[in-house]
Short mmCIF file of N, CA, C and O in Angstrom, two decimals:
data_model
loop_
_atom_site.label_atom_id
_atom_site.label_comp_id
_atom_site.label_asym_id
_atom_site.label_seq_id
_atom_site.Cartn_x
_atom_site.Cartn_y
_atom_site.Cartn_z
N UNK A 291 63.28 275.76 52.31
CA UNK A 291 62.58 277.01 52.03
C UNK A 291 61.36 276.74 51.14
O UNK A 291 60.26 277.19 51.43
N UNK A 292 61.57 276.06 50.03
CA UNK A 292 60.46 275.82 49.07
C UNK A 292 59.39 274.92 49.68
O UNK A 292 58.21 275.11 49.39
N UNK A 293 59.80 273.97 50.48
CA UNK A 293 58.82 273.11 51.15
C UNK A 293 57.98 273.96 52.08
O UNK A 293 56.74 273.83 52.08
N UNK A 294 58.58 274.86 52.82
CA UNK A 294 57.84 275.73 53.72
C UNK A 294 56.89 276.65 52.97
O UNK A 294 55.75 276.88 53.42
N UNK A 295 57.34 277.16 51.84
CA UNK A 295 56.48 278.01 51.02
C UNK A 295 55.26 277.25 50.52
O UNK A 295 54.13 277.74 50.58
N UNK A 296 55.48 276.04 50.03
CA UNK A 296 54.39 275.22 49.53
C UNK A 296 53.43 274.86 50.65
O UNK A 296 52.20 274.89 50.47
N UNK A 297 53.93 274.48 51.80
CA UNK A 297 53.08 274.10 52.92
C UNK A 297 52.31 275.30 53.47
O UNK A 297 51.22 275.13 54.05
N UNK A 298 52.84 276.51 53.24
CA UNK A 298 52.12 277.73 53.65
C UNK A 298 51.06 278.11 52.64
O UNK A 298 50.37 279.14 52.81
N UNK A 299 50.93 277.35 51.56
CA UNK A 299 49.92 277.63 50.56
C UNK A 299 50.35 278.59 49.45
O UNK A 299 49.52 278.98 48.63
N UNK A 300 51.62 278.96 49.46
CA UNK A 300 52.09 279.87 48.39
C UNK A 300 52.57 279.05 47.21
O UNK A 300 53.18 278.00 47.36
N UNK A 301 52.31 279.56 46.03
CA UNK A 301 52.73 278.87 44.78
C UNK A 301 54.23 278.97 44.62
O UNK A 301 54.80 280.04 44.73
N UNK A 302 54.85 277.83 44.37
CA UNK A 302 56.28 277.78 44.14
C UNK A 302 56.51 277.40 42.66
O UNK A 302 55.94 276.44 42.20
N UNK A 303 57.33 278.19 42.01
CA UNK A 303 57.74 277.88 40.64
C UNK A 303 59.25 278.04 40.60
O UNK A 303 59.78 279.01 40.09
N UNK A 304 59.94 277.04 41.16
CA UNK A 304 61.38 277.13 41.34
C UNK A 304 62.09 276.17 40.39
O UNK A 304 61.53 275.15 39.97
N UNK A 305 63.33 276.52 40.07
CA UNK A 305 64.11 275.71 39.14
C UNK A 305 65.52 275.47 39.72
O UNK A 305 66.13 276.41 40.27
N UNK A 306 66.01 274.23 39.58
CA UNK A 306 67.40 273.92 39.94
C UNK A 306 67.96 273.31 38.65
O UNK A 306 67.39 272.40 38.07
N UNK A 307 69.14 273.84 38.24
CA UNK A 307 69.80 273.32 37.05
C UNK A 307 71.20 272.91 37.45
O UNK A 307 72.03 273.78 37.76
N UNK A 308 71.47 271.62 37.47
CA UNK A 308 72.78 271.13 37.79
C UNK A 308 73.63 270.93 36.53
O UNK A 308 73.08 270.85 35.44
N UNK A 309 74.92 270.85 36.73
CA UNK A 309 75.83 270.64 35.57
C UNK A 309 76.61 269.34 35.79
O UNK A 309 77.28 269.17 36.78
N UNK A 310 76.49 268.47 34.80
CA UNK A 310 77.24 267.22 34.78
C UNK A 310 78.08 267.22 33.52
O UNK A 310 78.37 268.28 32.99
N UNK A 311 78.47 266.09 33.03
CA UNK A 311 79.21 266.05 31.78
C UNK A 311 79.04 264.66 31.12
O UNK A 311 78.51 263.75 31.74
N UNK A 312 79.52 264.52 29.92
CA UNK A 312 79.51 263.24 29.26
C UNK A 312 80.26 262.19 30.06
O UNK A 312 79.92 260.99 30.00
N UNK A 313 81.26 262.59 30.82
CA UNK A 313 82.01 261.64 31.66
C UNK A 313 81.11 261.02 32.70
O UNK A 313 81.24 259.88 33.07
N UNK A 314 80.15 261.79 33.20
CA UNK A 314 79.19 261.28 34.17
C UNK A 314 78.12 260.41 33.56
O UNK A 314 77.49 259.59 34.24
N UNK A 315 77.89 260.54 32.27
CA UNK A 315 76.88 259.75 31.56
C UNK A 315 77.43 258.46 31.02
O UNK A 315 76.77 257.43 31.01
N UNK A 316 78.68 258.50 30.51
CA UNK A 316 79.28 257.36 29.82
C UNK A 316 80.58 256.85 30.44
O UNK A 316 81.11 255.86 29.97
N UNK A 317 81.12 257.57 31.40
CA UNK A 317 82.41 257.23 31.94
C UNK A 317 83.49 257.91 31.15
O UNK A 317 83.28 258.45 30.10
N UNK A 318 84.71 257.85 31.68
CA UNK A 318 85.85 258.49 31.02
C UNK A 318 87.13 257.78 31.50
O UNK A 318 87.48 257.89 32.68
N UNK A 319 87.79 257.10 30.61
CA UNK A 319 89.01 256.36 30.92
C UNK A 319 90.05 257.32 31.46
O UNK A 319 90.30 258.38 30.90
N UNK A 320 90.62 256.95 32.59
CA UNK A 320 91.67 257.76 33.20
C UNK A 320 91.16 258.89 34.09
O UNK A 320 91.91 259.63 34.63
N UNK A 321 89.83 259.00 34.17
CA UNK A 321 89.23 260.06 34.99
C UNK A 321 88.16 259.50 35.91
O UNK A 321 87.05 260.02 36.00
N UNK A 322 88.46 258.40 36.56
CA UNK A 322 87.47 257.72 37.39
C UNK A 322 86.85 258.62 38.45
O UNK A 322 85.64 258.60 38.67
N UNK A 323 87.67 259.40 39.09
CA UNK A 323 87.16 260.30 40.16
C UNK A 323 86.21 261.37 39.60
O UNK A 323 85.16 261.64 40.14
N UNK A 324 86.60 261.96 38.48
CA UNK A 324 85.79 262.99 37.84
C UNK A 324 84.48 262.39 37.33
O UNK A 324 83.40 262.93 37.55
N UNK A 325 84.56 261.23 36.66
CA UNK A 325 83.37 260.58 36.10
C UNK A 325 82.40 260.19 37.24
O UNK A 325 81.19 260.37 37.12
N UNK A 326 82.94 259.69 38.34
CA UNK A 326 82.10 259.30 39.47
C UNK A 326 81.40 260.52 40.08
O UNK A 326 80.22 260.49 40.42
N UNK A 327 82.12 261.62 40.21
CA UNK A 327 81.51 262.84 40.76
C UNK A 327 80.42 263.36 39.85
O UNK A 327 79.33 263.74 40.32
N UNK A 328 80.65 263.35 38.55
CA UNK A 328 79.65 263.83 37.59
C UNK A 328 78.45 262.89 37.51
O UNK A 328 77.31 263.30 37.35
N UNK A 329 78.68 261.58 37.70
CA UNK A 329 77.56 260.62 37.75
C UNK A 329 76.76 260.86 39.01
O UNK A 329 75.51 260.70 39.00
N UNK A 330 77.39 261.23 40.10
CA UNK A 330 76.72 261.56 41.33
C UNK A 330 75.75 262.72 41.17
O UNK A 330 74.65 262.75 41.75
N UNK A 331 76.15 263.68 40.35
CA UNK A 331 75.27 264.82 40.07
C UNK A 331 74.03 264.38 39.32
O UNK A 331 72.92 264.86 39.58
N UNK A 332 74.16 263.40 38.42
CA UNK A 332 73.00 262.86 37.71
C UNK A 332 72.06 262.21 38.74
O UNK A 332 70.85 262.46 38.73
N UNK A 333 72.61 261.40 39.64
CA UNK A 333 71.81 260.77 40.66
C UNK A 333 71.11 261.79 41.56
O UNK A 333 69.91 261.65 41.89
N UNK A 334 71.82 262.81 41.99
CA UNK A 334 71.25 263.87 42.81
C UNK A 334 70.12 264.58 42.08
O UNK A 334 69.08 264.88 42.66
N UNK A 335 70.31 264.82 40.79
CA UNK A 335 69.26 265.46 40.00
C UNK A 335 67.98 264.65 39.99
O UNK A 335 66.87 265.18 40.19
N UNK A 336 68.12 263.37 39.75
CA UNK A 336 66.94 262.48 39.66
C UNK A 336 66.22 262.38 41.00
O UNK A 336 64.96 262.49 41.03
N UNK A 337 66.95 262.24 42.07
CA UNK A 337 66.34 262.12 43.39
C UNK A 337 65.72 263.46 43.79
O UNK A 337 64.59 263.50 44.33
N UNK A 338 66.43 264.55 43.61
CA UNK A 338 65.87 265.87 43.98
C UNK A 338 64.65 266.19 43.20
O UNK A 338 63.68 266.76 43.74
N UNK A 339 64.58 265.81 41.90
CA UNK A 339 63.38 266.05 41.12
C UNK A 339 62.20 265.28 41.70
O UNK A 339 61.08 265.81 41.83
N UNK A 340 62.45 264.02 42.09
CA UNK A 340 61.40 263.19 42.67
C UNK A 340 60.96 263.73 44.04
O UNK A 340 59.73 263.77 44.32
N UNK A 341 61.86 264.16 44.85
CA UNK A 341 61.53 264.63 46.19
C UNK A 341 60.93 266.04 46.20
O UNK A 341 60.03 266.30 47.00
N UNK A 342 61.35 266.90 45.31
CA UNK A 342 60.95 268.31 45.38
C UNK A 342 59.84 268.68 44.44
O UNK A 342 59.28 269.76 44.53
N UNK A 343 59.48 267.75 43.51
CA UNK A 343 58.43 268.05 42.58
C UNK A 343 57.10 268.40 43.24
O UNK A 343 56.38 269.31 42.79
N UNK A 344 56.78 267.75 44.30
CA UNK A 344 55.49 267.99 44.99
C UNK A 344 55.42 269.41 45.55
O UNK A 344 54.32 269.88 45.88
N UNK A 345 56.56 270.07 45.70
CA UNK A 345 56.59 271.45 46.23
C UNK A 345 56.68 272.49 45.14
O UNK A 345 56.77 273.67 45.43
N UNK A 346 56.68 272.09 43.87
CA UNK A 346 56.73 273.04 42.78
C UNK A 346 58.14 273.31 42.29
O UNK A 346 58.36 274.32 41.60
N UNK A 347 59.07 272.47 42.63
CA UNK A 347 60.48 272.68 42.24
C UNK A 347 60.80 271.69 41.10
O UNK A 347 60.59 270.47 41.25
N UNK A 348 61.31 272.21 40.01
CA UNK A 348 61.78 271.37 38.91
C UNK A 348 63.28 271.30 38.96
O UNK A 348 63.97 272.32 39.13
N UNK A 349 63.83 270.09 38.81
CA UNK A 349 65.26 269.87 38.91
C UNK A 349 65.70 269.15 37.66
O UNK A 349 65.19 268.08 37.33
N UNK A 350 66.66 269.71 36.93
CA UNK A 350 67.20 269.15 35.75
C UNK A 350 68.72 269.29 35.73
O UNK A 350 69.28 270.00 36.58
N UNK A 351 69.38 268.63 34.77
CA UNK A 351 70.83 268.80 34.65
C UNK A 351 71.17 269.00 33.16
O UNK A 351 70.46 268.54 32.29
N UNK A 352 72.25 269.70 32.97
CA UNK A 352 72.83 269.82 31.63
C UNK A 352 74.18 269.16 31.60
O UNK A 352 74.89 269.11 32.58
N UNK A 353 74.48 268.60 30.46
CA UNK A 353 75.80 267.97 30.21
C UNK A 353 76.36 268.63 28.95
O UNK A 353 76.21 268.14 27.86
N UNK A 354 76.98 269.81 29.13
CA UNK A 354 77.47 270.51 27.97
C UNK A 354 78.75 269.92 27.41
O UNK A 354 79.60 269.44 28.16
N UNK A 355 78.87 269.90 26.11
CA UNK A 355 80.09 269.53 25.43
C UNK A 355 80.48 270.73 24.59
O UNK A 355 79.91 270.95 23.53
N UNK A 356 81.41 271.47 25.08
CA UNK A 356 81.79 272.71 24.39
C UNK A 356 83.29 272.94 24.57
O UNK A 356 83.88 272.55 25.55
N UNK A 357 83.87 273.62 23.59
CA UNK A 357 85.27 273.96 23.67
C UNK A 357 85.47 275.11 24.66
O UNK A 357 84.85 276.14 24.54
N UNK A 358 86.25 274.83 25.68
CA UNK A 358 86.61 275.88 26.66
C UNK A 358 88.13 275.82 26.84
O UNK A 358 88.80 274.96 26.30
N UNK A 359 88.66 276.73 27.63
CA UNK A 359 90.10 276.69 27.88
C UNK A 359 90.51 275.39 28.52
O UNK A 359 91.62 274.89 28.28
N UNK A 360 89.62 274.78 29.33
CA UNK A 360 89.97 273.54 29.99
C UNK A 360 90.06 272.36 29.00
O UNK A 360 90.83 271.45 29.20
N UNK A 361 89.24 272.43 27.95
CA UNK A 361 89.16 271.26 27.05
C UNK A 361 89.82 271.43 25.68
O UNK A 361 89.96 270.49 24.96
N UNK A 362 90.26 272.64 25.37
CA UNK A 362 90.70 272.88 23.98
C UNK A 362 91.95 272.06 23.61
O UNK A 362 92.06 271.65 22.47
N UNK A 363 92.84 271.78 24.55
CA UNK A 363 94.00 270.98 24.18
C UNK A 363 93.68 269.49 24.18
O UNK A 363 94.28 268.73 23.40
N UNK A 364 92.78 269.06 25.02
CA UNK A 364 92.42 267.64 25.09
C UNK A 364 91.42 267.26 24.01
O UNK A 364 91.55 266.25 23.37
N UNK A 365 90.42 268.10 23.84
CA UNK A 365 89.34 267.80 22.89
C UNK A 365 89.25 268.94 21.87
O UNK A 365 88.20 269.52 21.68
N UNK A 366 90.33 269.22 21.19
CA UNK A 366 90.35 270.35 20.27
C UNK A 366 89.33 270.27 19.15
O UNK A 366 88.97 271.26 18.56
N UNK A 367 88.82 269.07 18.86
CA UNK A 367 87.88 268.93 17.75
C UNK A 367 86.45 269.26 18.11
O UNK A 367 85.58 269.22 17.27
N UNK A 368 86.15 269.57 19.37
CA UNK A 368 84.80 269.90 19.76
C UNK A 368 84.32 271.11 18.95
O UNK A 368 85.01 272.13 18.85
N UNK A 369 83.16 270.99 18.39
CA UNK A 369 82.60 272.11 17.60
C UNK A 369 81.86 273.10 18.44
O UNK A 369 81.71 274.25 18.06
N UNK A 370 81.27 272.70 19.56
CA UNK A 370 80.40 273.53 20.34
C UNK A 370 81.15 274.61 21.09
O UNK A 370 82.32 274.49 21.42
N UNK A 371 80.41 275.66 21.36
CA UNK A 371 80.91 276.78 22.18
C UNK A 371 79.98 276.98 23.37
O UNK A 371 78.80 276.57 23.31
N UNK A 372 80.49 277.55 24.44
CA UNK A 372 79.62 277.79 25.61
C UNK A 372 78.35 278.54 25.25
O UNK A 372 77.28 278.26 25.84
N UNK A 373 78.39 279.42 24.29
CA UNK A 373 77.22 280.19 23.89
C UNK A 373 76.13 279.29 23.31
O UNK A 373 74.95 279.68 23.27
N UNK A 374 76.52 278.12 22.83
CA UNK A 374 75.53 277.17 22.30
C UNK A 374 74.69 276.54 23.39
O UNK A 374 73.61 276.01 23.12
N UNK A 375 75.20 276.53 24.60
CA UNK A 375 74.53 275.87 25.71
C UNK A 375 73.62 276.82 26.50
O UNK A 375 72.61 276.42 27.03
N UNK A 376 73.96 278.09 26.52
CA UNK A 376 73.22 279.04 27.34
C UNK A 376 71.73 279.17 27.01
O UNK A 376 70.95 279.32 27.95
N UNK A 377 71.27 279.05 25.75
CA UNK A 377 69.82 279.11 25.54
C UNK A 377 69.08 277.96 26.24
O UNK A 377 67.96 278.14 26.71
N UNK A 378 69.70 276.81 26.32
CA UNK A 378 69.10 275.66 27.04
C UNK A 378 68.94 276.03 28.53
O UNK A 378 67.87 275.76 29.13
N UNK A 379 69.96 276.61 29.11
CA UNK A 379 69.91 276.96 30.53
C UNK A 379 68.81 277.99 30.76
O UNK A 379 68.04 277.91 31.72
N UNK A 380 68.72 278.98 29.88
CA UNK A 380 67.68 280.01 29.99
C UNK A 380 66.31 279.38 29.95
O UNK A 380 65.41 279.67 30.76
N UNK A 381 66.11 278.46 28.98
CA UNK A 381 64.80 277.79 28.86
C UNK A 381 64.48 276.99 30.12
O UNK A 381 63.39 277.05 30.61
N UNK A 382 65.45 276.23 30.60
CA UNK A 382 65.23 275.41 31.80
C UNK A 382 64.86 276.26 33.02
O UNK A 382 64.14 275.82 33.92
N UNK A 383 65.32 277.50 33.06
CA UNK A 383 65.03 278.39 34.17
C UNK A 383 63.74 279.17 33.98
O UNK A 383 63.33 279.92 34.86
N UNK A 384 63.11 279.02 32.86
CA UNK A 384 61.91 279.82 32.52
C UNK A 384 60.61 279.09 32.80
O UNK A 384 60.60 277.85 33.03
N UNK A 385 59.51 279.82 32.72
CA UNK A 385 58.18 279.21 32.85
C UNK A 385 57.86 278.38 31.63
O UNK A 385 56.96 277.52 31.68
N UNK A 386 58.58 278.57 30.52
CA UNK A 386 58.32 277.82 29.28
C UNK A 386 58.61 276.33 29.38
O UNK A 386 58.13 275.55 28.57
N UNK A 387 59.35 275.93 30.38
CA UNK A 387 59.65 274.51 30.53
C UNK A 387 58.81 273.84 31.63
O UNK A 387 59.19 272.82 32.18
N UNK A 388 57.67 274.45 31.91
CA UNK A 388 56.78 273.92 32.97
C UNK A 388 56.54 272.44 32.77
O UNK A 388 56.22 271.99 31.67
N UNK A 389 56.76 271.66 33.80
CA UNK A 389 56.56 270.21 33.76
C UNK A 389 57.76 269.40 33.36
O UNK A 389 57.71 268.18 33.41
N UNK A 390 58.85 270.05 32.98
CA UNK A 390 60.08 269.33 32.60
C UNK A 390 60.93 269.20 33.86
O UNK A 390 61.45 270.20 34.37
N UNK A 391 61.11 268.00 34.36
CA UNK A 391 61.88 267.80 35.58
C UNK A 391 62.43 266.39 35.60
O UNK A 391 61.85 265.47 35.03
N UNK A 392 63.59 266.24 36.23
CA UNK A 392 64.23 264.94 36.32
C UNK A 392 64.86 264.51 35.02
O UNK A 392 64.97 263.31 34.73
N UNK A 393 65.32 265.47 34.23
CA UNK A 393 65.90 265.19 32.94
C UNK A 393 67.37 265.63 32.89
O UNK A 393 67.76 266.56 33.59
N UNK A 394 68.13 264.97 32.07
CA UNK A 394 69.51 265.35 31.81
C UNK A 394 69.62 265.64 30.33
O UNK A 394 69.31 264.79 29.51
N UNK A 395 70.02 266.85 29.99
CA UNK A 395 70.14 267.29 28.62
C UNK A 395 71.61 267.39 28.25
O UNK A 395 72.37 268.12 28.90
N UNK A 396 72.01 266.71 27.18
CA UNK A 396 73.34 266.85 26.66
C UNK A 396 73.28 267.84 25.51
O UNK A 396 72.50 267.68 24.56
N UNK A 397 74.11 268.86 25.55
CA UNK A 397 74.14 269.90 24.53
C UNK A 397 75.52 269.92 23.87
O UNK A 397 76.53 270.04 24.55
N UNK A 398 75.53 269.76 22.56
CA UNK A 398 76.79 269.73 21.79
C UNK A 398 76.57 270.23 20.41
O UNK A 398 75.73 269.69 19.65
N UNK A 399 77.30 271.25 20.03
CA UNK A 399 77.37 271.75 18.65
C UNK A 399 75.97 271.97 18.07
O UNK A 399 75.67 271.55 16.96
N UNK A 400 75.08 272.63 18.84
CA UNK A 400 73.78 272.94 18.31
C UNK A 400 72.75 271.81 18.45
O UNK A 400 71.60 271.98 18.05
N UNK A 401 73.14 270.71 19.03
CA UNK A 401 72.24 269.57 19.20
C UNK A 401 71.95 269.41 20.71
O UNK A 401 72.83 269.54 21.52
N UNK A 402 70.70 269.07 20.99
CA UNK A 402 70.32 268.78 22.39
C UNK A 402 69.71 267.41 22.41
O UNK A 402 68.79 267.10 21.64
N UNK A 403 70.27 266.54 23.25
CA UNK A 403 69.74 265.18 23.34
C UNK A 403 69.44 264.85 24.81
O UNK A 403 69.89 265.55 25.70
#
């Protein structure tokens, strides 16, 4: 769709935001399948950013570290909350992040790296 729009001469300002995790960035003992899948999302993000950038599409990924129902018993010490990650997602989807593409942002407890 976006390729067709760009080739038709229309301006495209599109955003794709994928979700990975620390397991995809650093691995995770005992979770080989999960870590491999999340690492695949990182690879997809990088390739999609390279392929789609010429059409006006920015592709990035977030790797949130936040306490959720899924992680509270395993990683009870996590300080972050899902609400700490949402401003990053809003920014990545906005015009304010023009030119930011092919990046993976890790968000944890008020820190973005």
